[in-house]
mmCIF file of C-alpha atoms in Angstrom:
data_model
loop_
_atom_site.group_PDB
_atom_site.id
_atom_site.type_symbol
_atom_site.label_atom_id
_atom_site.label_comp_id
_atom_site.label_asym_id
_atom_site.label_seq_id
_atom_site.Cartn_x
_atom_site.Cartn_y
_atom_site.Cartn_z
ATOM 1 C CA MET A 1 -30.955 -58.626 -37.594
ATOM 2 C CA ALA A 2 -33.270 -55.790 -38.532
ATOM 3 C CA SER A 3 -32.514 -54.021 -41.753
ATOM 4 C CA THR A 4 -31.780 -50.325 -41.865
ATOM 5 C CA ALA A 5 -34.523 -47.812 -42.380
ATOM 6 C CA LEU A 6 -32.903 -46.432 -45.517
ATOM 7 C CA PRO A 7 -30.606 -49.147 -46.872
ATOM 8 C CA TRP A 8 -30.194 -47.404 -50.226
ATOM 9 C CA LEU A 9 -28.382 -44.288 -48.985
ATOM 10 C CA ARG A 10 -24.623 -43.943 -49.379
ATOM 11 C CA PRO A 11 -22.900 -42.133 -46.487
ATOM 12 C CA SER A 12 -22.208 -39.012 -48.534
ATOM 13 C CA PHE A 13 -25.812 -38.764 -49.650
ATOM 14 C CA ARG A 14 -26.987 -39.452 -46.125
ATOM 15 C CA LEU A 15 -25.087 -36.394 -44.910
ATOM 16 C CA LEU A 16 -26.530 -34.258 -47.670
ATOM 17 C CA LEU A 17 -30.052 -35.536 -47.124
ATOM 18 C CA SER A 18 -29.766 -35.086 -43.354
ATOM 19 C CA TRP A 19 -28.685 -31.484 -43.852
ATOM 20 C CA LEU A 20 -31.532 -30.853 -46.262
ATOM 21 C CA ILE A 21 -34.050 -32.443 -43.930
ATOM 22 C CA LEU A 22 -32.820 -30.408 -40.985
ATOM 23 C CA HIS A 23 -32.925 -27.116 -42.834
ATOM 24 C CA GLY A 24 -36.035 -27.673 -44.912
ATOM 25 C CA VAL A 25 -34.451 -26.912 -48.283
ATOM 26 C CA LEU A 26 -36.026 -29.775 -50.193
ATOM 27 C CA ALA A 27 -39.490 -28.740 -49.164
ATOM 28 C CA GLY A 28 -39.002 -25.178 -50.332
ATOM 29 C CA ALA A 29 -37.911 -23.926 -46.922
ATOM 30 C CA ALA A 30 -40.619 -26.009 -45.316
ATOM 31 C CA PRO A 31 -41.199 -25.656 -41.566
ATOM 32 C CA THR A 32 -39.140 -27.685 -39.189
ATOM 33 C CA PRO A 33 -40.806 -30.857 -37.921
ATOM 34 C CA GLY A 34 -42.231 -30.223 -34.484
ATOM 35 C CA ALA A 35 -42.762 -26.509 -35.055
ATOM 36 C CA ILE A 36 -45.721 -24.765 -33.469
ATOM 37 C CA GLY A 37 -49.003 -25.761 -35.027
ATOM 38 C CA THR A 38 -47.921 -29.306 -35.697
ATOM 39 C CA HIS A 39 -49.223 -30.739 -32.448
ATOM 40 C CA GLU A 40 -52.637 -30.908 -30.842
ATOM 41 C CA ASP A 41 -51.768 -28.593 -27.953
ATOM 42 C CA ASP A 42 -50.231 -26.010 -30.269
ATOM 43 C CA PHE A 43 -52.995 -25.288 -32.722
ATOM 44 C CA LEU A 44 -55.574 -24.779 -30.002
ATOM 45 C CA SER A 45 -53.837 -21.528 -29.081
ATOM 46 C CA LEU A 46 -53.776 -20.290 -32.681
ATOM 47 C CA PRO A 47 -56.461 -18.179 -34.369
ATOM 48 C CA ILE A 48 -59.482 -20.247 -35.368
ATOM 49 C CA ALA A 49 -59.939 -20.664 -39.127
ATOM 50 C CA HIS A 50 -63.340 -20.737 -40.857
ATOM 51 C CA GLY A 51 -65.222 -23.957 -40.195
ATOM 52 C CA ALA A 52 -62.974 -25.173 -37.374
ATOM 53 C CA LEU A 53 -64.292 -23.356 -34.311
ATOM 54 C CA ALA A 54 -66.487 -26.245 -33.192
ATOM 55 C CA LEU A 55 -63.659 -28.746 -33.558
ATOM 56 C CA ALA A 56 -61.197 -26.588 -31.651
ATOM 57 C CA LYS A 57 -63.669 -26.211 -28.821
ATOM 58 C CA ARG A 58 -64.251 -29.969 -28.817
ATOM 59 C CA ALA A 59 -60.548 -30.779 -28.723
ATOM 60 C CA ARG A 60 -59.835 -28.207 -26.038
ATOM 61 C CA LYS A 61 -62.620 -29.308 -23.740
ATOM 62 C CA GLN A 62 -62.690 -33.061 -24.303
ATOM 63 C CA PHE A 63 -60.045 -33.721 -21.654
ATOM 64 C CA LYS A 64 -59.151 -32.185 -18.339
ATOM 65 C CA GLU A 65 -56.683 -29.336 -18.671
ATOM 66 C CA PHE A 66 -53.407 -28.975 -16.793
ATOM 67 C CA PRO A 67 -50.824 -26.203 -16.404
ATOM 68 C CA SER A 68 -47.958 -26.266 -18.896
ATOM 69 C CA HIS A 69 -45.208 -26.105 -16.254
ATOM 70 C CA TYR A 70 -43.220 -29.195 -15.261
ATOM 71 C CA GLU A 71 -45.394 -30.183 -12.319
ATOM 72 C CA GLY A 72 -48.475 -29.700 -14.479
ATOM 73 C CA ARG A 73 -47.059 -32.085 -17.064
ATOM 74 C CA ILE A 74 -46.471 -34.664 -14.335
ATOM 75 C CA ASP A 75 -50.095 -34.305 -13.249
ATOM 76 C CA LYS A 76 -51.268 -34.621 -16.849
ATOM 77 C CA GLY A 77 -49.145 -37.722 -17.323
ATOM 78 C CA ARG A 78 -50.594 -39.239 -14.157
ATOM 79 C CA PHE A 79 -54.109 -38.475 -15.411
ATOM 80 C CA LEU A 80 -53.462 -40.065 -18.815
ATOM 81 C CA LEU A 81 -51.920 -43.076 -17.104
ATOM 82 C CA SER A 82 -55.089 -43.485 -15.043
ATOM 83 C CA LEU A 83 -57.204 -43.727 -18.206
ATOM 84 C CA PHE A 84 -55.327 -46.563 -19.870
ATOM 85 C CA GLY A 85 -56.852 -49.449 -17.937
ATOM 86 C CA LEU A 86 -60.396 -48.095 -17.841
ATOM 87 C CA SER A 87 -63.262 -48.916 -20.155
ATOM 88 C CA GLU A 88 -64.701 -46.022 -22.136
ATOM 89 C CA GLU A 89 -67.522 -45.713 -19.617
ATOM 90 C CA GLN A 90 -65.143 -45.734 -16.635
ATOM 91 C CA ALA A 91 -62.746 -43.330 -18.355
ATOM 92 C CA LYS A 92 -65.625 -40.938 -19.000
ATOM 93 C CA ILE A 93 -66.265 -40.747 -15.253
ATOM 94 C CA GLU A 94 -62.560 -40.171 -14.549
ATOM 95 C CA ASN A 95 -62.590 -37.458 -17.242
ATOM 96 C CA GLU A 96 -65.259 -35.425 -15.445
ATOM 97 C CA ASP A 97 -68.136 -37.044 -17.361
ATOM 98 C CA ARG A 98 -66.660 -36.309 -20.799
ATOM 99 C CA ASP A 99 -66.268 -38.972 -23.474
ATOM 100 C CA VAL A 100 -62.681 -40.005 -24.164
ATOM 101 C CA ALA A 101 -63.335 -41.671 -27.524
ATOM 102 C CA SER A 102 -62.505 -39.667 -30.620
ATOM 103 C CA PRO A 103 -65.524 -38.673 -32.712
ATOM 104 C CA TRP A 104 -63.488 -39.813 -35.709
ATOM 105 C CA GLN A 105 -63.807 -43.580 -36.041
ATOM 106 C CA ASP A 106 -65.022 -44.014 -39.643
ATOM 107 C CA PRO A 107 -62.218 -44.084 -42.278
ATOM 108 C CA LYS A 108 -64.624 -42.571 -44.821
ATOM 109 C CA ALA A 109 -63.983 -39.225 -43.121
ATOM 110 C CA VAL A 110 -60.470 -39.139 -44.594
ATOM 111 C CA GLU A 111 -61.623 -38.592 -48.173
ATOM 112 C CA GLN A 112 -64.675 -36.625 -47.071
ATOM 113 C CA TRP A 113 -62.459 -33.920 -45.565
ATOM 114 C CA GLY A 114 -60.068 -33.603 -48.480
ATOM 115 C CA TRP A 115 -57.214 -35.906 -47.505
ATOM 116 C CA THR A 116 -55.496 -37.911 -50.243
ATOM 117 C CA ARG A 117 -53.546 -41.024 -49.316
ATOM 118 C CA THR A 118 -50.289 -42.546 -50.543
ATOM 119 C CA LEU A 119 -48.447 -45.606 -49.249
ATOM 120 C CA LYS A 120 -44.779 -46.263 -50.025
ATOM 121 C CA ARG A 121 -42.606 -49.246 -49.175
ATOM 122 C CA PRO A 122 -38.828 -49.789 -49.223
ATOM 123 C CA PRO A 123 -36.783 -48.982 -51.129
ATOM 124 C CA PHE A 124 -38.328 -45.556 -50.700
ATOM 125 C CA TYR A 125 -36.098 -43.733 -53.171
ATOM 126 C CA ASP A 126 -33.096 -44.568 -55.340
ATOM 127 C CA TYR A 127 -30.978 -41.436 -55.452
ATOM 128 C CA GLU A 128 -29.429 -42.509 -58.752
ATOM 129 C CA ASP A 129 -32.789 -42.139 -60.495
ATOM 130 C CA ASP A 130 -34.080 -38.780 -61.647
ATOM 131 C CA ALA A 131 -34.489 -36.519 -58.630
ATOM 132 C CA PRO A 132 -38.111 -36.264 -57.496
ATOM 133 C CA GLU A 133 -39.872 -33.005 -56.850
ATOM 134 C CA SER A 134 -39.394 -33.535 -53.138
ATOM 135 C CA VAL A 135 -37.268 -36.269 -51.589
ATOM 136 C CA LEU A 136 -39.038 -35.602 -48.310
ATOM 137 C CA ASP A 137 -42.258 -36.980 -49.754
ATOM 138 C CA LEU A 138 -40.565 -40.280 -50.572
ATOM 139 C CA VAL A 139 -38.465 -41.105 -47.520
ATOM 140 C CA PRO A 140 -38.994 -41.310 -43.755
ATOM 141 C CA GLY A 141 -37.797 -38.110 -42.131
ATOM 142 C CA PHE A 142 -35.915 -39.948 -39.381
ATOM 143 C CA GLY A 143 -33.278 -41.276 -41.806
ATOM 144 C CA PHE A 144 -30.878 -43.605 -39.993
ATOM 145 C CA SER A 145 -31.521 -42.201 -36.517
ATOM 146 C CA LEU A 146 -33.721 -45.104 -35.362
ATOM 147 C CA ASN A 147 -31.629 -47.967 -36.741
ATOM 148 C CA LYS A 148 -30.049 -48.917 -33.420
ATOM 149 C CA ALA A 149 -33.456 -48.902 -31.772
ATOM 150 C CA PHE A 150 -34.788 -51.088 -34.580
ATOM 151 C CA ASN A 151 -32.102 -53.647 -33.699
ATOM 152 C CA ASP A 152 -33.063 -53.743 -30.014
ATOM 153 C CA PRO A 153 -33.700 -57.456 -29.254
ATOM 154 C CA ALA A 154 -36.551 -56.494 -26.931
ATOM 155 C CA HIS A 155 -38.433 -54.721 -29.738
ATOM 156 C CA GLU A 156 -36.780 -55.706 -32.997
ATOM 157 C CA ILE A 157 -38.116 -54.006 -36.112
ATOM 158 C CA ASP A 158 -37.335 -55.006 -39.687
ATOM 159 C CA GLY A 159 -37.029 -51.785 -41.670
ATOM 160 C CA ASP A 160 -37.991 -53.648 -44.827
ATOM 161 C CA ASP A 161 -41.483 -54.030 -43.339
ATOM 162 C CA ASN A 162 -41.895 -50.294 -42.727
ATOM 163 C CA VAL A 163 -44.625 -48.529 -44.676
ATOM 164 C CA LEU A 164 -44.561 -44.766 -45.207
ATOM 165 C CA SER A 165 -48.099 -43.397 -45.099
ATOM 166 C CA SER A 166 -48.545 -39.905 -46.502
ATOM 167 C CA TYR A 167 -51.834 -38.061 -46.085
ATOM 168 C CA LYS A 168 -51.991 -34.702 -47.856
ATOM 169 C CA HIS A 169 -54.746 -32.172 -47.580
ATOM 170 C CA ASN A 170 -55.033 -31.402 -51.285
ATOM 171 C CA GLY A 171 -58.341 -32.992 -52.266
ATOM 172 C CA PRO A 172 -61.857 -31.578 -52.629
ATOM 173 C CA PHE A 173 -64.119 -31.276 -49.593
ATOM 174 C CA LYS A 174 -67.193 -29.414 -48.411
ATOM 175 C CA LEU A 175 -67.408 -26.978 -45.530
ATOM 176 C CA PRO A 176 -70.216 -27.453 -42.985
ATOM 177 C CA ASN A 177 -72.216 -24.729 -44.765
ATOM 178 C CA GLY A 178 -71.997 -26.612 -48.068
ATOM 179 C CA ASP A 179 -69.425 -24.373 -49.737
ATOM 180 C CA ALA A 180 -66.385 -25.902 -51.425
ATOM 181 C CA GLY A 181 -63.404 -25.942 -49.082
ATOM 182 C CA ARG A 182 -59.933 -24.751 -50.058
ATOM 183 C CA SER A 183 -57.167 -27.276 -49.421
ATOM 184 C CA THR A 184 -54.290 -26.354 -47.112
ATOM 185 C CA ASN A 185 -51.550 -28.673 -48.448
ATOM 186 C CA ALA A 186 -51.062 -29.952 -44.905
ATOM 187 C CA MET A 187 -49.095 -33.187 -44.692
ATOM 188 C CA TYR A 188 -49.007 -36.052 -42.233
ATOM 189 C CA ASN A 189 -46.185 -38.488 -43.037
ATOM 190 C CA ASN A 190 -45.845 -41.377 -40.610
ATOM 191 C CA VAL A 191 -44.206 -44.787 -40.731
ATOM 192 C CA LEU A 192 -46.143 -47.883 -39.707
ATOM 193 C CA ASN A 193 -44.895 -51.426 -39.198
ATOM 194 C CA PRO A 194 -47.823 -53.670 -38.204
ATOM 195 C CA LYS A 195 -45.716 -56.832 -38.295
ATOM 196 C CA ALA A 196 -43.564 -55.424 -35.482
ATOM 197 C CA GLY A 197 -46.419 -53.532 -33.838
ATOM 198 C CA ALA A 198 -44.538 -50.256 -34.338
ATOM 199 C CA VAL A 199 -46.082 -46.821 -34.843
ATOM 200 C CA ILE A 200 -43.624 -44.059 -35.770
ATOM 201 C CA PHE A 201 -44.777 -40.440 -35.654
ATOM 202 C CA ASP A 202 -42.490 -38.849 -38.229
ATOM 203 C CA ARG A 203 -43.060 -35.565 -40.147
ATOM 204 C CA ASN A 204 -46.357 -33.829 -39.504
ATOM 205 C CA PHE A 205 -47.505 -30.360 -40.586
ATOM 206 C CA SER A 206 -51.090 -29.638 -39.591
ATOM 207 C CA PRO A 207 -53.667 -27.658 -41.581
ATOM 208 C CA ARG A 208 -53.633 -25.018 -38.862
ATOM 209 C CA TYR A 209 -49.854 -24.693 -39.182
ATOM 210 C CA LYS A 210 -50.226 -24.156 -42.914
ATOM 211 C CA THR A 211 -52.971 -21.544 -42.638
ATOM 212 C CA THR A 212 -51.659 -19.663 -39.612
ATOM 213 C CA ILE A 213 -47.866 -19.859 -39.797
ATOM 214 C CA LYS A 214 -47.306 -20.416 -43.528
ATOM 215 C CA LYS A 215 -50.260 -18.173 -44.471
ATOM 216 C CA VAL A 216 -51.769 -20.667 -46.901
ATOM 217 C CA GLN A 217 -55.165 -19.450 -48.110
ATOM 218 C CA GLY A 218 -57.016 -22.603 -47.186
ATOM 219 C CA ASP A 219 -59.783 -23.868 -44.930
ATOM 220 C CA VAL A 220 -58.951 -26.050 -41.938
ATOM 221 C CA PRO A 221 -60.936 -29.297 -42.257
ATOM 222 C CA GLU A 222 -62.807 -30.688 -39.291
ATOM 223 C CA LEU A 223 -60.666 -33.824 -39.477
ATOM 224 C CA GLU A 224 -57.309 -32.269 -38.648
ATOM 225 C CA ILE A 225 -55.800 -33.694 -35.444
ATOM 226 C CA LEU A 226 -52.674 -35.835 -35.693
ATOM 227 C CA SER A 227 -53.825 -38.581 -33.315
ATOM 228 C CA ASP A 228 -56.937 -39.066 -35.474
ATOM 229 C CA ILE A 229 -55.050 -39.063 -38.777
ATOM 230 C CA ILE A 230 -52.413 -41.553 -37.646
ATOM 231 C CA TYR A 231 -55.210 -43.809 -36.377
ATOM 232 C CA PHE A 232 -56.623 -44.024 -39.906
ATOM 233 C CA GLN A 233 -53.132 -44.493 -41.332
ATOM 234 C CA TRP A 234 -52.554 -47.373 -38.927
ATOM 235 C CA LEU A 235 -55.867 -49.034 -39.802
ATOM 236 C CA GLU A 236 -55.144 -48.780 -43.524
ATOM 237 C CA VAL A 237 -51.678 -50.322 -43.316
ATOM 238 C CA CYS A 238 -52.808 -53.046 -40.887
ATOM 239 C CA ALA A 239 -55.553 -54.028 -43.326
ATOM 240 C CA GLN A 240 -53.062 -54.292 -46.177
ATOM 241 C CA GLU A 241 -50.662 -56.335 -44.063
ATOM 242 C CA ASP A 242 -53.486 -58.510 -42.677
ATOM 243 C CA VAL A 243 -52.445 -57.694 -39.107
ATOM 244 C CA SER A 244 -54.898 -56.942 -36.320
ATOM 245 C CA PRO A 245 -54.695 -53.218 -35.433
ATOM 246 C CA ASP A 246 -54.586 -54.021 -31.720
ATOM 247 C CA LYS A 247 -51.017 -55.297 -32.150
ATOM 248 C CA ILE A 248 -49.188 -52.231 -30.830
ATOM 249 C CA ASN A 249 -45.871 -52.727 -29.049
ATOM 250 C CA VAL A 250 -43.991 -49.450 -29.428
ATOM 251 C CA ILE A 251 -44.727 -45.857 -30.392
ATOM 252 C CA PHE A 252 -41.865 -43.638 -31.541
ATOM 253 C CA ARG A 253 -41.677 -39.857 -31.604
ATOM 254 C CA ALA A 254 -38.755 -39.230 -33.940
ATOM 255 C CA HIS A 255 -36.575 -36.099 -34.006
ATOM 256 C CA VAL A 256 -38.329 -34.037 -31.346
ATOM 257 C CA THR A 257 -37.581 -30.361 -32.012
ATOM 258 C CA TYR A 258 -40.617 -28.723 -30.392
ATOM 259 C CA ALA A 259 -38.991 -26.531 -27.736
ATOM 260 C CA PRO A 260 -41.316 -27.175 -24.741
ATOM 261 C CA THR A 261 -41.019 -30.961 -25.107
ATOM 262 C CA PHE A 262 -37.285 -30.801 -25.776
ATOM 263 C CA GLN A 263 -36.665 -28.641 -22.702
ATOM 264 C CA LEU A 264 -38.859 -30.870 -20.546
ATOM 265 C CA VAL A 265 -36.941 -33.978 -21.614
ATOM 266 C CA MET A 266 -33.650 -32.196 -20.908
ATOM 267 C CA ARG A 267 -34.882 -31.473 -17.382
ATOM 268 C CA THR A 268 -35.711 -35.145 -16.824
ATOM 269 C CA LEU A 269 -32.207 -36.099 -17.957
ATOM 270 C CA LYS A 270 -30.592 -33.529 -15.667
ATOM 271 C CA GLU A 271 -32.586 -34.976 -12.776
ATOM 272 C CA LYS A 272 -30.792 -38.240 -13.595
ATOM 273 C CA GLY A 273 -27.429 -36.462 -13.441
ATOM 274 C CA LEU A 274 -26.960 -36.119 -17.211
ATOM 275 C CA GLU A 275 -25.965 -32.876 -18.893
ATOM 276 C CA SER A 276 -26.453 -34.057 -22.466
ATOM 277 C CA ILE A 277 -28.689 -36.403 -24.423
ATOM 278 C CA PRO A 278 -27.224 -39.923 -24.369
ATOM 279 C CA GLY A 279 -26.723 -42.037 -27.455
ATOM 280 C CA TRP A 280 -28.526 -45.316 -27.884
ATOM 281 C CA ARG A 281 -25.880 -47.313 -26.003
ATOM 282 C CA ASP A 282 -26.422 -45.176 -22.887
ATOM 283 C CA LYS A 283 -30.124 -44.570 -23.418
ATOM 284 C CA VAL A 284 -32.261 -43.651 -20.429
ATOM 285 C CA VAL A 285 -35.484 -45.509 -19.646
ATOM 286 C CA PHE A 286 -38.099 -43.823 -17.465
ATOM 287 C CA PRO A 287 -40.848 -46.136 -16.142
ATOM 288 C CA MET A 288 -44.290 -44.637 -15.675
ATOM 289 C CA ASN A 289 -43.979 -44.886 -11.905
ATOM 290 C CA THR A 290 -41.423 -42.038 -11.951
ATOM 291 C CA ASP A 291 -42.025 -38.293 -12.131
ATOM 292 C CA GLN A 292 -39.750 -38.134 -15.171
ATOM 293 C CA GLY A 293 -41.751 -40.741 -17.054
ATOM 294 C CA LEU A 294 -45.031 -39.063 -16.146
ATOM 295 C CA ALA A 295 -43.733 -35.641 -17.214
ATOM 296 C CA ILE A 296 -42.773 -36.956 -20.647
ATOM 297 C CA LEU A 297 -46.114 -38.755 -20.938
ATOM 298 C CA GLY A 298 -47.824 -35.452 -20.126
ATOM 299 C CA SER A 299 -45.823 -33.529 -22.725
ATOM 300 C CA VAL A 300 -47.246 -32.709 -26.140
ATOM 301 C CA HIS A 301 -45.410 -35.661 -27.687
ATOM 302 C CA GLY A 302 -46.277 -38.084 -24.908
ATOM 303 C CA ALA A 303 -49.921 -37.045 -24.818
ATOM 304 C CA GLY A 304 -50.195 -37.579 -28.570
ATOM 305 C CA ALA A 305 -49.032 -41.167 -28.159
ATOM 306 C CA ALA A 306 -51.339 -41.674 -25.169
ATOM 307 C CA LEU A 307 -54.408 -40.257 -26.907
ATOM 308 C CA PHE A 308 -53.798 -42.512 -29.889
ATOM 309 C CA LEU A 309 -54.465 -45.411 -27.495
ATOM 310 C CA ILE A 310 -57.034 -43.824 -25.182
ATOM 311 C CA GLN A 311 -59.319 -42.452 -27.886
ATOM 312 C CA HIS A 312 -59.557 -45.755 -29.750
ATOM 313 C CA LYS A 313 -60.207 -48.298 -26.999
ATOM 314 C CA GLU A 314 -63.034 -49.921 -28.960
ATOM 315 C CA ARG A 315 -60.651 -50.931 -31.754
ATOM 316 C CA PHE A 316 -57.422 -51.438 -29.794
ATOM 317 C CA GLY A 317 -58.754 -52.777 -26.511
ATOM 318 C CA LEU A 318 -57.201 -51.550 -23.273
ATOM 319 C CA LYS A 319 -53.568 -50.555 -23.798
ATOM 320 C CA LYS A 320 -51.097 -48.783 -21.561
ATOM 321 C CA ILE A 321 -47.705 -47.129 -21.881
ATOM 322 C CA THR A 322 -45.290 -48.612 -19.351
ATOM 323 C CA GLU A 323 -42.063 -46.703 -20.026
ATOM 324 C CA VAL A 324 -40.355 -44.208 -22.297
ATOM 325 C CA THR A 325 -36.839 -44.580 -23.699
ATOM 326 C CA VAL A 326 -34.849 -41.407 -24.381
ATOM 327 C CA TRP A 327 -31.818 -41.058 -26.632
ATOM 328 C CA GLY A 328 -30.313 -38.900 -29.351
ATOM 329 C CA ASP A 329 -28.676 -39.699 -32.649
ATOM 330 C CA TYR A 330 -26.004 -37.033 -32.211
ATOM 331 C CA ASN A 331 -24.916 -36.823 -28.581
ATOM 332 C CA GLU A 332 -22.032 -34.372 -28.923
ATOM 333 C CA PRO A 333 -21.439 -31.772 -26.174
ATOM 334 C CA GLY A 334 -23.448 -28.602 -26.646
ATOM 335 C CA LEU A 335 -26.375 -30.170 -28.450
ATOM 336 C CA GLU A 336 -28.448 -30.071 -25.271
ATOM 337 C CA ASN A 337 -29.371 -26.534 -26.344
ATOM 338 C CA ASP A 338 -29.871 -27.341 -30.027
ATOM 339 C CA PRO A 339 -33.067 -29.322 -30.723
ATOM 340 C CA GLU A 340 -32.389 -29.356 -34.465
ATOM 341 C CA GLU A 341 -28.992 -31.025 -34.275
ATOM 342 C CA ALA A 342 -29.492 -33.265 -31.232
ATOM 343 C CA PHE A 343 -32.042 -35.497 -32.990
ATOM 344 C CA LEU A 344 -33.868 -36.385 -29.783
ATOM 345 C CA ASN A 345 -36.002 -39.531 -30.038
ATOM 346 C CA LEU A 346 -38.604 -41.047 -27.726
ATOM 347 C CA ARG A 347 -39.850 -44.620 -27.696
ATOM 348 C CA PHE A 348 -42.945 -45.495 -25.681
ATOM 349 C CA THR A 349 -43.413 -49.155 -24.771
ATOM 350 C CA VAL A 350 -47.018 -50.379 -25.050
ATOM 351 C CA THR A 351 -48.611 -53.421 -23.420
ATOM 352 C CA ASP A 352 -52.115 -54.627 -22.677
ATOM 353 C CA ALA A 353 -53.538 -52.814 -19.670
#
């Protein structure tokens, strides 16, 4: 039986911590996970900060673009699906003669662009000790919400093997013109479990979110995109665990609050006759041969998982996403209109292509 993600929390503290996580109090009224600017698609529409124009243009133009409406997301999902089984050379042709590989493949870029790294293992935090400056920096943001999924016999995950990887943009770095860059205090916290082949996108606040929404006086580094950062996090933890990085079985997107993705997922559920997000027992699985599965794959959260695989074919080999599982931790009536409280989760199943 898989252990819980946070075995050290008493129920009363769990409720308090959940409330604090949801409302951002512990992080000094920090932004809600999934807010605009956190995801690749979001920051491309934001004002371009000094030193990042070239990167934004690269990210925007590297892949074919699709409309943001539901049918457009289906088309995008179908396009991403078509790239999974192709070599980099074949995928380039399918992608209108544009490379699909990320330009970020060398882990040395992490330190070069001002990211500092911390790894934490269970128990993540003992609440009876002196309170830390920020509990959110020491625990996975998903709390207990993935425990039932961790116990799924088809993809069992031992929470004791989870590793919390925290990359913060608070180190020194140089701008392309040679000037010293100003850090943004951006944070990418994700949980990796190489032994189970599990990648969990958790709490991620991009440099562009910090500079544009939170008005931090910093410089956006050229290494800024989530799918690139989590790739380096995965490589680092796999090396420590002595597990080949091509062992990827599942990718989670925990606590989806970003409104466009949340609303899209709600539409897919309504097309299945559901009016609310089901709990784990009644979870819904959408294969990638359905419009619903393709739409979720083409969403911001689905595309992030897909690009993690597509842009790193040389290291991972050919991988594909075969299905997405949808459920919520709190499936009470009325939460279908409340992304914060519903705790919507997505699990993408990965196999060799």
